[in-house]
Amino acid sequence: MTLNDLRRIPLFEPLTSEQLARIHTGLRERRCEAGERLFAQGDVARHFFLVADGSVKLSRLSRDGDEKVIEVIQAGQLFAEAVMFMDERRYPVNATTVTETRLILFEHAPLLGLLDESPDVALKLLGSLSRRIHGLLSQLDELTLHNATYRLISYLLSEGRATAGEVRLAVPKQVIASRLSMQPETLSRILARLRTRRLIEVQGDTIKLCDERGLRAMLES
Amino acid sequence: MTLNDLRRIPLFEPLTSEQLARIHTGLRERRCEAGERLFAQGDVARHFFLVADGSVKLSRLSRDGDEKVIEVIQAGQLFAEAVMFMDERRYPVNATTVTETRLILFEHAPLLGLLDESPDVALKLLGSLSRRIHGLLSQLDELTLHNATYRLISYLLSEGRATAGEVRLAVPKQVIASRLSMQPETLSRILARLRTRRLIEVQGDTIKLCDERGLRAMLES
DNA sequence: GACGGGACTTGATTCTGGTCAAGTGGGTTC
DNA sequence: GAACCCACTTGACCAGAATCAAGTCCCGTC
């Protein structure tokens, strides 16, 4: 990861070259295969991460081992920056690679040191944390205010927005199911139902949204 | 609200008297009765708030009018600071007083202006946002990983911690129910069940935890 | 090409919690 | 004190999704 790569990350955009170089010193690269555990909930946090390639799932575990995926992180996204500012600096989630993945690890200290001299970076961080809060609020009311079908459809619509009505799932369906807080069986059944109604077509990990209008209509009821 | 009162708010603790005075200029007091709407989800945000006395509920509304209480804010707590840093500065929740309430309103501009000169305040804010993230994560996995009884018991135990095993509900049971994502009927039924098992005693808005050990044991199964 | 494993699908059944409806009790108003 | 309202409780019923159990499909290896 070169200095120029670094500059392309929005968070670092306000920094001078000298500051950027300081960040660059506390930086490491790591390659993982699918299924590697990066850190566990409760671990003392030493880094935050950038997914350069691949995908990582963040999840919480209940005492008896049930897992709930909170978020799936894709290439280009930062994660675990918020931990730097927690009272105890411990990760509140588990992180596990879902596919083969290339990661950049950032040490806390260099960035923390910069906060004093660059209020702009502080503002960027505040912005990114409040976006995360917003996202979590959405997840919360999707869960309580809407049923499984609604959640799946609105997930498909949001994913399909960029890609001309075709959604390619970057991670196994089980992971999507957990992210949407349902069992794999339920996800499968809902897809089947949408398929018989000719609203979508499913081919392995690719889902074609045949009737976006119809899908949207289902969100109303 | 005097300058000295202001200084006692943790967020403002790092500020000089001169800076504090600047915050003080953009400050207003407001008294509300129970049930007043302070702002609605989607409103352009102009202030953040301190509850001086009383209680405020923050909630989200579904399209068809179902309400989910996200948080109940009590005396001494700030709320809606995160909104300052959102892309569109709009409240992501509704705020409604639950009881008679005295509020302090803070304008955004003075604090935002201070961020450049006081990295400490920025750090405080980052800390408070990451605490909120943590809280939302807990709510998320309580919802998906645990059932209604579990949620209620762990709520009671956390509330009863300070007060020698006696919980006095500051807000109506319906509000608690919504905060815990269940219907009032369900809350009532669970309380009844715990009562017949001699784990608690209920008298109006006061709940006595007779058998904390037993309650904790129920969290295991 | 047979075997094995994992992801996914489908079916049958169960259960938690939601909905609808009626009833209770306390507090306030006239 | 009668009427009313509102929060809460209790009961009967229902439904969405979880669970349990097979079965299918795909893809790797040997």
Coordinates of C-alpha atoms (C1' of nucleotides) in Angstrom, one line a residue:
Chain A
M1 CA 0.0 0.0 0.0
T2 CA 1.7 3.2 -1.2
L3 CA 1.3 6.7 0.1
N4 CA -0.9 7.5 -2.9
D5 CA -3.2 4.5 -2.1
L6 CA -3.5 5.9 1.4
R7 CA -4.5 9.3 0.2
R8 CA -7.4 7.8 -1.7
I9 CA -9.1 6.8 1.6
P10 CA -11.6 9.5 2.4
L11 CA -10.6 9.5 6.1
F12 CA -7.1 10.5 5.3
E13 CA -7.9 13.0 2.6
P14 CA -7.4 16.0 4.9
L15 CA -3.8 15.0 5.8
T16 CA -0.5 16.6 4.6
S17 CA 2.1 14.3 3.1
E18 CA 4.1 14.4 6.2
Q19 CA 1.2 13.3 8.3
L20 CA 0.3 10.6 5.8
A21 CA 3.8 9.3 6.1
R22 CA 3.4 8.9 9.8
I23 CA 0.2 6.9 9.3
H24 CA 2.1 4.9 6.8
T25 CA 4.7 3.8 9.3
G26 CA 2.2 2.0 11.5
L27 CA 0.7 -0.1 8.7
R28 CA 0.9 -3.8 7.8
E29 CA -0.6 -6.0 5.2
R30 CA -2.1 -9.4 5.8
R31 CA -3.4 -12.0 3.5
C32 CA -6.0 -14.5 4.7
E33 CA -8.0 -17.4 3.3
A34 CA -11.7 -17.8 3.8
G35 CA -12.8 -18.5 7.3
E36 CA -9.9 -17.0 9.2
R37 CA -10.7 -15.3 12.5
L38 CA -9.2 -11.8 12.6
F39 CA -10.2 -11.0 16.1
A40 CA -12.8 -12.0 18.7
Q41 CA -15.3 -10.1 20.6
G42 CA -13.6 -8.9 23.8
D43 CA -10.0 -9.0 22.4
V44 CA -7.9 -5.9 23.2
A45 CA -7.9 -3.8 20.1
R46 CA -4.6 -2.9 18.6
H47 CA -5.6 -2.1 15.0
F48 CA -8.3 -1.0 12.7
F49 CA -8.6 -2.4 9.3
L50 CA -9.1 -1.7 5.6
V51 CA -10.4 -4.5 3.4
A52 CA -8.3 -4.2 0.2
D53 CA -9.8 -7.3 -1.4
G54 CA -12.3 -9.9 -0.3
S55 CA -14.9 -9.7 2.4
V56 CA -15.1 -9.9 6.1
K57 CA -18.1 -10.5 8.4
L58 CA -18.5 -8.8 11.7
S59 CA -20.7 -10.8 14.1
R60 CA -21.8 -11.2 17.7
L61 CA -22.0 -14.5 19.6
S62 CA -24.6 -15.5 22.2
R63 CA -23.5 -17.5 25.2
D64 CA -24.7 -20.7 23.6
G65 CA -22.9 -20.1 20.4
D66 CA -25.5 -18.7 18.1
E67 CA -24.1 -16.2 15.7
K68 CA -25.6 -13.0 14.4
V69 CA -23.8 -11.2 11.5
I70 CA -23.9 -7.5 12.1
E71 CA -22.2 -6.4 8.9
V72 CA -20.4 -7.7 5.9
I73 CA -17.4 -5.5 5.0
Q74 CA -16.4 -5.4 1.3
A75 CA -13.3 -4.2 -0.5
G76 CA -12.5 -0.5 0.1
Q77 CA -14.2 -0.3 3.5
L78 CA -12.6 0.5 6.8
F79 CA -13.8 -1.3 9.9
A80 CA -13.2 -1.2 13.7
E81 CA -12.2 2.4 13.8
A82 CA -14.8 3.2 16.4
V83 CA -13.1 0.9 18.9
M84 CA -10.2 3.3 19.3
F85 CA -12.6 5.6 21.3
M86 CA -14.2 3.0 23.5
D87 CA -13.6 3.2 27.2
E88 CA -12.0 -0.2 27.3
R89 CA -10.3 -0.6 24.0
R90 CA -11.9 -4.0 23.2
Y91 CA -13.5 -5.2 20.0
P92 CA -17.3 -5.4 20.5
V93 CA -17.7 -7.9 17.6
N94 CA -15.9 -10.9 16.0
A95 CA -14.3 -10.5 12.6
T96 CA -13.9 -13.4 10.3
T97 CA -13.0 -13.5 6.6
V98 CA -15.7 -14.9 4.4
T99 CA -13.6 -15.3 1.2
E100 CA -9.9 -15.1 0.5
T101 CA -9.0 -11.6 1.7
R102 CA -6.2 -9.0 1.6
L103 CA -6.2 -6.6 4.6
I104 CA -4.4 -3.5 5.6
L105 CA -3.9 -3.1 9.4
F106 CA -3.5 0.4 10.9
E107 CA -2.1 0.9 14.4
H108 CA -4.0 3.2 16.6
A109 CA -1.3 5.4 17.9
P110 CA -0.3 7.3 14.7
L111 CA -3.9 8.3 14.0
L112 CA -4.7 9.1 17.6
G113 CA -1.6 11.4 17.6
L114 CA -2.9 13.2 14.5
L115 CA -6.2 14.1 16.1
D116 CA -4.6 16.9 18.0
E117 CA -3.3 18.6 14.9
S118 CA -6.0 17.8 12.4
P119 CA -9.5 18.6 13.5
D120 CA -10.6 17.7 10.0
V121 CA -9.7 14.1 10.6
A122 CA -11.6 14.2 13.9
L123 CA -14.6 15.5 11.9
K124 CA -14.3 12.7 9.4
L125 CA -14.2 10.2 12.2
L126 CA -17.2 11.8 13.8
G127 CA -19.0 11.6 10.5
S128 CA -18.2 8.0 10.0
L129 CA -19.3 7.0 13.5
S130 CA -22.6 8.8 13.1
R131 CA -23.2 7.0 9.8
R132 CA -22.6 3.8 11.6
I133 CA -25.1 4.8 14.3
H134 CA -27.6 5.6 11.6
G135 CA -27.0 2.2 10.0
L136 CA -27.5 0.4 13.3
L137 CA -30.7 2.4 13.9
S138 CA -32.0 1.2 10.6
Q139 CA -31.2 -2.4 11.4
L140 CA -33.0 -2.0 14.7
D141 CA -36.2 -0.9 13.3
E142 CA -36.1 -3.3 10.3
L143 CA -35.9 -6.0 12.9
T144 CA -38.7 -4.9 15.1
L145 CA -41.0 -3.1 12.7
H146 CA -40.7 -5.4 9.6
N147 CA -40.9 -9.1 8.9
A148 CA -38.4 -11.3 7.2
T149 CA -39.8 -10.9 3.7
Y150 CA -39.7 -7.1 4.0
R151 CA -36.1 -7.3 5.2
L152 CA -35.0 -9.5 2.4
I153 CA -36.7 -7.5 -0.3
S154 CA -35.3 -4.2 0.9
Y155 CA -31.9 -5.8 1.1
L156 CA -32.2 -7.0 -2.5
L157 CA -33.4 -3.6 -3.7
S158 CA -30.6 -1.7 -2.0
E159 CA -28.0 -4.1 -3.4
G160 CA -29.5 -4.1 -6.9
R161 CA -29.6 -0.3 -7.1
A162 CA -26.1 0.0 -8.6
T163 CA -26.1 -3.1 -10.8
A164 CA -29.1 -2.8 -13.2
G165 CA -31.3 -5.1 -11.2
E166 CA -28.9 -7.9 -10.8
V167 CA -27.6 -8.9 -7.4
R168 CA -24.5 -11.1 -7.1
L169 CA -24.1 -12.3 -3.6
A170 CA -20.5 -11.8 -2.5
V171 CA -20.9 -14.2 0.4
P172 CA -22.8 -17.4 1.0
K173 CA -26.5 -17.3 1.5
Q174 CA -26.2 -18.4 5.2
V175 CA -24.2 -15.2 5.9
I176 CA -26.8 -13.0 4.2
A177 CA -29.5 -14.9 6.2
S178 CA -27.7 -14.2 9.5
R179 CA -27.1 -10.5 8.5
L180 CA -30.9 -10.3 7.9
S181 CA -31.6 -12.1 11.2
M182 CA -33.3 -15.1 9.8
Q183 CA -32.5 -18.8 9.4
P184 CA -31.1 -20.1 6.1
E185 CA -34.2 -22.1 5.7
T186 CA -36.4 -19.0 5.9
L187 CA -34.2 -17.1 3.4
S188 CA -34.5 -20.1 1.0
R189 CA -38.3 -20.2 1.4
I190 CA -38.8 -16.5 0.8
L191 CA -36.6 -16.6 -2.3
A192 CA -38.7 -19.6 -3.5
R193 CA -41.9 -17.7 -2.9
L194 CA -40.6 -14.6 -4.8
R195 CA -39.5 -16.9 -7.6
T196 CA -42.9 -18.5 -8.1
R197 CA -44.5 -15.0 -8.2
R198 CA -42.0 -14.1 -11.0
L199 CA -40.6 -11.2 -9.0
I200 CA -37.0 -12.6 -9.2
E201 CA -34.9 -15.3 -10.8
V202 CA -32.3 -17.1 -8.9
Q203 CA -29.2 -18.8 -10.3
G204 CA -26.8 -19.8 -7.7
D205 CA -25.4 -16.7 -6.2
T206 CA -27.0 -14.4 -8.7
I207 CA -30.4 -13.0 -8.2
K208 CA -32.2 -11.1 -11.0
L209 CA -34.8 -8.6 -10.0
C210 CA -37.4 -9.1 -12.8
D211 CA -40.1 -6.9 -11.4
E212 CA -38.7 -4.1 -9.2
R213 CA -42.0 -2.4 -9.2
G214 CA -43.7 -5.6 -7.9
L215 CA -41.0 -6.0 -5.2
R216 CA -41.5 -2.4 -4.1
A217 CA -45.2 -3.0 -3.9
M218 CA -44.7 -5.8 -1.5
L219 CA -43.0 -3.4 0.9
E220 CA -46.2 -1.4 1.2
S221 CA -48.4 -4.1 2.6
Chain B
M1 CA -28.3 27.0 33.6
T2 CA -25.1 28.7 34.9
L3 CA -21.6 28.4 33.6
N4 CA -20.8 26.2 36.6
D5 CA -23.7 23.8 35.7
L6 CA -22.2 23.6 32.3
R7 CA -18.8 22.7 33.5
R8 CA -20.2 19.7 35.3
I9 CA -21.2 18.1 32.0
P10 CA -18.5 15.7 31.1
L11 CA -18.4 16.7 27.5
F12 CA -17.5 20.3 28.4
E13 CA -15.1 19.5 31.1
P14 CA -12.0 20.2 28.9
L15 CA -13.1 23.7 28.0
T16 CA -11.6 27.0 29.2
S17 CA -14.0 29.5 30.8
E18 CA -13.9 31.6 27.7
Q19 CA -14.9 28.7 25.6
L20 CA -17.6 27.7 28.0
A21 CA -19.0 31.2 27.8
R22 CA -19.3 30.8 24.0
I23 CA -21.3 27.6 24.5
H24 CA -23.4 29.4 27.0
T25 CA -24.5 32.0 24.5
G26 CA -26.2 29.5 22.2
L27 CA -28.2 27.9 25.0
R28 CA -31.9 27.9 25.8
E29 CA -34.2 26.4 28.4
R30 CA -37.5 24.8 27.7
R31 CA -40.2 23.3 29.9
C32 CA -42.5 20.6 28.6
E33 CA -45.4 18.6 29.9
A34 CA -45.7 14.9 29.4
G35 CA -46.3 13.8 25.8
E36 CA -44.8 16.8 24.0
R37 CA -43.1 16.1 20.7
L38 CA -39.6 17.7 20.7
F39 CA -38.7 16.8 17.1
A40 CA -39.7 14.3 14.5
Q41 CA -37.6 11.8 12.6
G42 CA -36.5 13.7 9.4
D43 CA -36.7 17.2 10.9
V44 CA -33.7 19.4 10.2
A45 CA -31.6 19.4 13.4
R46 CA -30.8 22.7 15.0
H47 CA -30.0 21.7 18.5
F48 CA -28.8 19.0 20.7
F49 CA -30.3 18.5 24.2
L50 CA -29.7 18.0 27.8
V51 CA -32.4 16.5 30.0
A52 CA -32.3 18.6 33.2
D53 CA -35.3 16.9 34.7
G54 CA -37.8 14.4 33.6
S55 CA -37.5 11.8 30.8
V56 CA -37.6 11.7 27.0
K57 CA -38.2 8.8 24.7
L58 CA -36.4 8.4 21.4
S59 CA -38.3 6.3 18.9
R60 CA -38.6 5.2 15.3
L61 CA -41.8 5.0 13.4
S62 CA -42.7 2.5 10.7
R63 CA -44.7 3.6 7.6
D64 CA -47.9 2.2 9.1
G65 CA -47.4 4.0 12.4
D66 CA -45.9 1.3 14.6
E67 CA -43.5 2.8 17.1
K68 CA -40.3 1.3 18.5
V69 CA -38.7 3.1 21.4
I70 CA -34.9 3.1 20.9
E71 CA -33.9 4.7 24.1
V72 CA -35.3 6.5 27.2
I73 CA -33.3 9.5 28.2
Q74 CA -33.2 10.4 31.9
A75 CA -32.1 13.5 33.8
G76 CA -28.5 14.4 33.3
Q77 CA -28.1 12.8 29.9
L78 CA -27.3 14.5 26.6
F79 CA -29.0 13.4 23.4
A80 CA -28.9 14.1 19.7
E81 CA -25.3 15.1 19.6
A82 CA -24.5 12.6 16.9
V83 CA -26.8 14.3 14.5
M84 CA -24.4 17.2 14.2
F85 CA -22.1 15.0 12.2
M86 CA -24.5 13.3 9.9
D87 CA -24.4 14.0 6.2
E88 CA -27.8 15.5 6.1
R89 CA -28.2 17.1 9.5
R90 CA -31.6 15.5 10.2
Y91 CA -32.8 13.7 13.3
P92 CA -32.9 10.0 12.8
V93 CA -35.5 9.5 15.6
N94 CA -38.5 11.1 17.1
A95 CA -38.2 12.7 20.6
T96 CA -41.2 12.9 22.9
T97 CA -41.3 13.8 26.6
V98 CA -42.7 11.0 28.7
T99 CA -43.1 13.0 31.9
E100 CA -43.0 16.7 32.7
T101 CA -39.6 17.7 31.6
R102 CA -37.1 20.5 31.7
L103 CA -34.6 20.7 28.8
I104 CA -31.6 22.6 27.9
L105 CA -31.1 23.2 24.1
F106 CA -27.7 23.7 22.7
E107 CA -27.1 25.2 19.3
H108 CA -24.7 23.4 17.0
A109 CA -22.5 26.2 15.8
P110 CA -20.7 27.1 19.0
L111 CA -19.7 23.6 19.7
L112 CA -18.7 22.9 16.1
G113 CA -16.6 26.0 16.2
L114 CA -14.8 24.7 19.3
L115 CA -13.8 21.4 17.7
D116 CA -11.0 23.1 15.8
E117 CA -9.4 24.5 18.9
S118 CA -10.1 21.7 21.4
P119 CA -9.2 18.2 20.2
D120 CA -10.2 17.0 23.7
V121 CA -13.8 17.8 23.1
A122 CA -13.6 16.0 19.8
L123 CA -12.2 13.0 21.7
K124 CA -15.1 13.2 24.2
L125 CA -17.5 13.3 21.4
L126 CA -15.9 10.3 19.6
G127 CA -16.0 8.5 22.9
S128 CA -19.7 9.2 23.4
L129 CA -20.6 8.2 19.9
S130 CA -18.7 4.9 20.2
R131 CA -20.5 4.2 23.5
R132 CA -23.8 4.7 21.6
I133 CA -22.6 2.3 18.9
H134 CA -21.8 -0.2 21.6
G135 CA -25.3 0.2 23.1
L136 CA -26.9 -0.3 19.8
L137 CA -24.9 -3.4 19.1
S138 CA -26.1 -4.8 22.4
Q139 CA -29.7 -4.0 21.5
L140 CA -29.2 -5.7 18.2
D141 CA -28.0 -9.0 19.5
E142 CA -30.4 -9.0 22.4
L143 CA -33.1 -8.8 19.8
T144 CA -31.9 -11.6 17.6
L145 CA -30.1 -13.9 20.0
H146 CA -32.4 -13.7 23.0
N147 CA -36.1 -14.0 23.6
A148 CA -38.5 -11.6 25.4
T149 CA -38.1 -13.1 28.8
Y150 CA -34.4 -12.9 28.6
R151 CA -34.6 -9.3 27.5
L152 CA -36.9 -8.3 30.3
I153 CA -34.8 -10.0 33.0
S154 CA -31.6 -8.5 31.9
Y155 CA -33.2 -5.1 31.8
L156 CA -34.5 -5.6 35.3
L157 CA -31.1 -6.8 36.6
S158 CA -29.3 -3.9 35.0
E159 CA -31.7 -1.3 36.4
G160 CA -31.8 -3.0 39.8
R161 CA -28.0 -3.0 40.2
A162 CA -27.8 0.5 41.8
T163 CA -30.9 0.3 43.9
A164 CA -30.7 -2.7 46.2
G165 CA -32.8 -4.9 44.0
E166 CA -35.7 -2.6 43.7
V167 CA -36.6 -1.1 40.3
R168 CA -38.8 1.9 40.1
L169 CA -40.0 2.4 36.5
A170 CA -39.6 6.0 35.6
V171 CA -41.9 5.6 32.6
P172 CA -45.1 3.7 31.9
K173 CA -44.8 0.0 31.2
Q174 CA -45.8 0.4 27.6
V175 CA -42.7 2.5 27.0
I176 CA -40.5 -0.1 28.6
A177 CA -42.2 -2.8 26.5
S178 CA -41.5 -0.9 23.3
R179 CA -37.9 -0.3 24.4
L180 CA -37.6 -4.0 24.9
S181 CA -39.3 -4.7 21.6
M182 CA -42.4 -6.5 22.8
Q183 CA -46.1 -5.8 23.2
P184 CA -47.5 -4.5 26.5
E185 CA -49.4 -7.7 26.8
T186 CA -46.3 -9.8 26.5
L187 CA -44.5 -7.7 29.1
S188 CA -47.5 -8.1 31.5
R189 CA -47.5 -11.8 31.0
I190 CA -43.8 -12.3 31.6
L191 CA -44.1 -10.2 34.8
A192 CA -47.0 -12.4 35.9
R193 CA -45.0 -15.5 35.3
L194 CA -42.0 -14.3 37.2
R195 CA -44.3 -13.3 40.0
T196 CA -45.9 -16.7 40.3
R197 CA -42.4 -18.2 40.5
R198 CA -41.6 -15.8 43.4
L199 CA -38.7 -14.2 41.5
I200 CA -40.2 -10.7 41.7
E201 CA -42.9 -8.7 43.4
V202 CA -44.8 -6.1 41.5
Q203 CA -46.5 -3.1 43.0
G204 CA -47.6 -0.6 40.4
D205 CA -44.4 0.9 39.0
T206 CA -42.1 -0.7 41.5
I207 CA -40.6 -4.1 41.0
K208 CA -38.8 -5.9 43.7
L209 CA -36.2 -8.4 42.7
C210 CA -36.8 -11.1 45.4
D211 CA -34.5 -13.7 44.0
E212 CA -31.7 -12.2 41.9
R213 CA -29.8 -15.5 41.8
G214 CA -32.9 -17.2 40.4
L215 CA -33.4 -14.5 37.8
R216 CA -29.8 -14.8 36.7
A217 CA -30.2 -18.5 36.4
M218 CA -33.0 -18.0 33.9
L219 CA -30.6 -16.1 31.7
E220 CA -28.6 -19.3 31.3
S221 CA -31.2 -21.6 29.8
Chain C
dG1 C1' -16.8 -42.2 -12.3
dA2 C1' -17.6 -43.1 -7.3
dC3 C1' -17.4 -40.9 -3.0
dG4 C1' -17.8 -37.3 0.4
dG5 C1' -18.9 -32.9 2.2
dG6 C1' -21.0 -28.5 2.3
dA7 C1' -24.4 -25.3 0.8
dC8 C1' -28.9 -25.0 -0.2
dT9 C1' -33.9 -26.5 -0.6
dT10 C1' -38.2 -28.5 0.9
dG11 C1' -41.4 -30.6 4.1
dA12 C1' -43.6 -31.4 8.7
dT13 C1' -44.2 -29.7 13.1
dT14 C1' -43.7 -26.7 17.0
dC15 C1' -43.6 -22.5 19.6
dT16 C1' -43.0 -17.8 20.8
dG17 C1' -45.1 -13.8 20.8
dG18 C1' -48.6 -10.9 18.3
dT19 C1' -53.5 -9.8 17.8
dC20 C1' -58.1 -9.2 19.2
dA21 C1' -61.3 -8.8 22.8
dA22 C1' -63.0 -8.4 27.3
dG23 C1' -62.3 -7.1 31.9
dT24 C1' -60.1 -4.7 36.1
dG25 C1' -58.5 -1.0 38.8
dG26 C1' -57.0 3.6 39.9
dG27 C1' -57.4 8.4 39.2
dT28 C1' -59.8 12.5 37.6
dT29 C1' -63.8 15.3 36.4
dC30 C1' -68.2 17.0 36.8
Chain D
dG1 C1' -70.7 9.1 43.6
dA2 C1' -71.4 8.4 38.6
dA3 C1' -69.0 8.5 34.4
dC4 C1' -65.0 8.3 32.1
dC5 C1' -60.4 7.4 30.7
dC6 C1' -56.2 5.2 30.6
dA7 C1' -52.8 1.9 31.8
dC8 C1' -52.6 -2.5 32.6
dT9 C1' -54.0 -7.5 32.9
dT10 C1' -55.9 -11.9 31.3
dG11 C1' -57.8 -15.1 28.0
dA12 C1' -58.5 -17.2 23.4
dC13 C1' -56.7 -17.6 19.1
dC14 C1' -53.5 -17.1 15.2
dA15 C1' -49.3 -16.7 12.4
dG16 C1' -44.5 -16.1 11.2
dA17 C1' -40.6 -18.0 11.7
dA18 C1' -37.6 -21.6 14.2
dT19 C1' -36.6 -26.3 14.5
dC20 C1' -36.0 -30.9 13.1
dA21 C1' -35.4 -34.0 9.4
dA22 C1' -34.7 -35.5 4.6
dG23 C1' -33.4 -34.9 0.4
dT24 C1' -30.9 -32.5 -3.7
dC25 C1' -27.3 -30.2 -6.0
dC26 C1' -22.7 -28.9 -6.8
dC27 C1' -17.8 -29.4 -6.6
dG28 C1' -13.9 -31.1 -4.9
dT29 C1' -10.8 -35.3 -4.4
dC30 C1' -9.3 -39.8 -5.1

